[in-house]
């Protein structure tokens, strides 16, 4: 049930090669720079973006489409995870998880409930536990370990790097709207606020020192870079320098942009007289993301299908600081999922050769 990218570009060759290696059980150590990863995954062939007539009029929701974890059997999800190993060395195992797979919870299909089955599937002698993971809605990296000492060493190394403005994780996102300027930092504090029956993350533009002291508000910083833009959308690299639930989605709304497939915070950005505006969080209740007709046509979607659009936010890179016996940083990357690549093709987004 693995999703396969559309045929017709150099990107497909990369994805098929990765899939073939996984199928053969050859989990590989991926130690590469962010630039190399982008060049490998996004540039495609040197002729550039495939011509429009080479792309079939198929949306990402059609076959092979996006894996719908909730509709899969327990064994099918375990098989999917086993085929998604992108890193395995010593006690560490890295997976490239699909979107909408919960990490914890009471659900029988959450990752924590599947760890024993995944351990047996990979023929590991010791129990797996979670070191770092992307959120439920995100696709991307999940780092597991069979050694608690290794996990503690990694956590200590992360703690030593706190406050040094060093990005240890990096995401790819497709945004509706183009952040301006094309590169920078978003430094706006965040807090949680009850809005009706839901608890939402909201920005705090002018927090007092007392807010921070009472821990009602937390500093939040996101570094971003626009990698390409077309058709009113952008491919953006996002590097959170702090941690907070839904940090990236909320910070992007302050740039009058939303992540494609964000059905929670996208209602905060709208249009008045054709110009993007930021709505009050009290008025912007969560709802299915609304796209204009031209963008829906680009994506080969009908408006009533939008509720099935997955969040285009992919945790593609972990940096593990030097710790234990490792004298240098370890970088683990996860390729973009097939549905994400298909969206880039449909929107005409790619990595420039000069990037």
Short mmCIF file of C-alpha atoms in Angstrom, two decimals, residues 74 114-124 128:
data_model
loop_
_atom_site.label_atom_id
_atom_site.label_comp_id
_atom_site.label_asym_id
_atom_site.label_seq_id
_atom_site.Cartn_x
_atom_site.Cartn_y
_atom_site.Cartn_z
CA UNK A 74 -2.64 -3.37 11.98
CA UNK A 114 2.88 -0.96 17.19
CA UNK A 115 6.46 -0.90 18.48
CA UNK A 116 6.55 -4.54 19.58
CA UNK A 117 5.24 -5.71 16.21
CA UNK A 118 7.71 -3.47 14.36
CA UNK A 119 10.55 -4.85 16.52
CA UNK A 120 9.66 -8.40 15.56
CA UNK A 121 9.19 -7.42 11.91
CA UNK A 122 12.74 -6.00 11.84
CA UNK A 123 14.16 -8.94 13.83
CA UNK A 124 15.54 -6.69 16.57
CA UNK A 128 12.15 -0.16 20.67
#
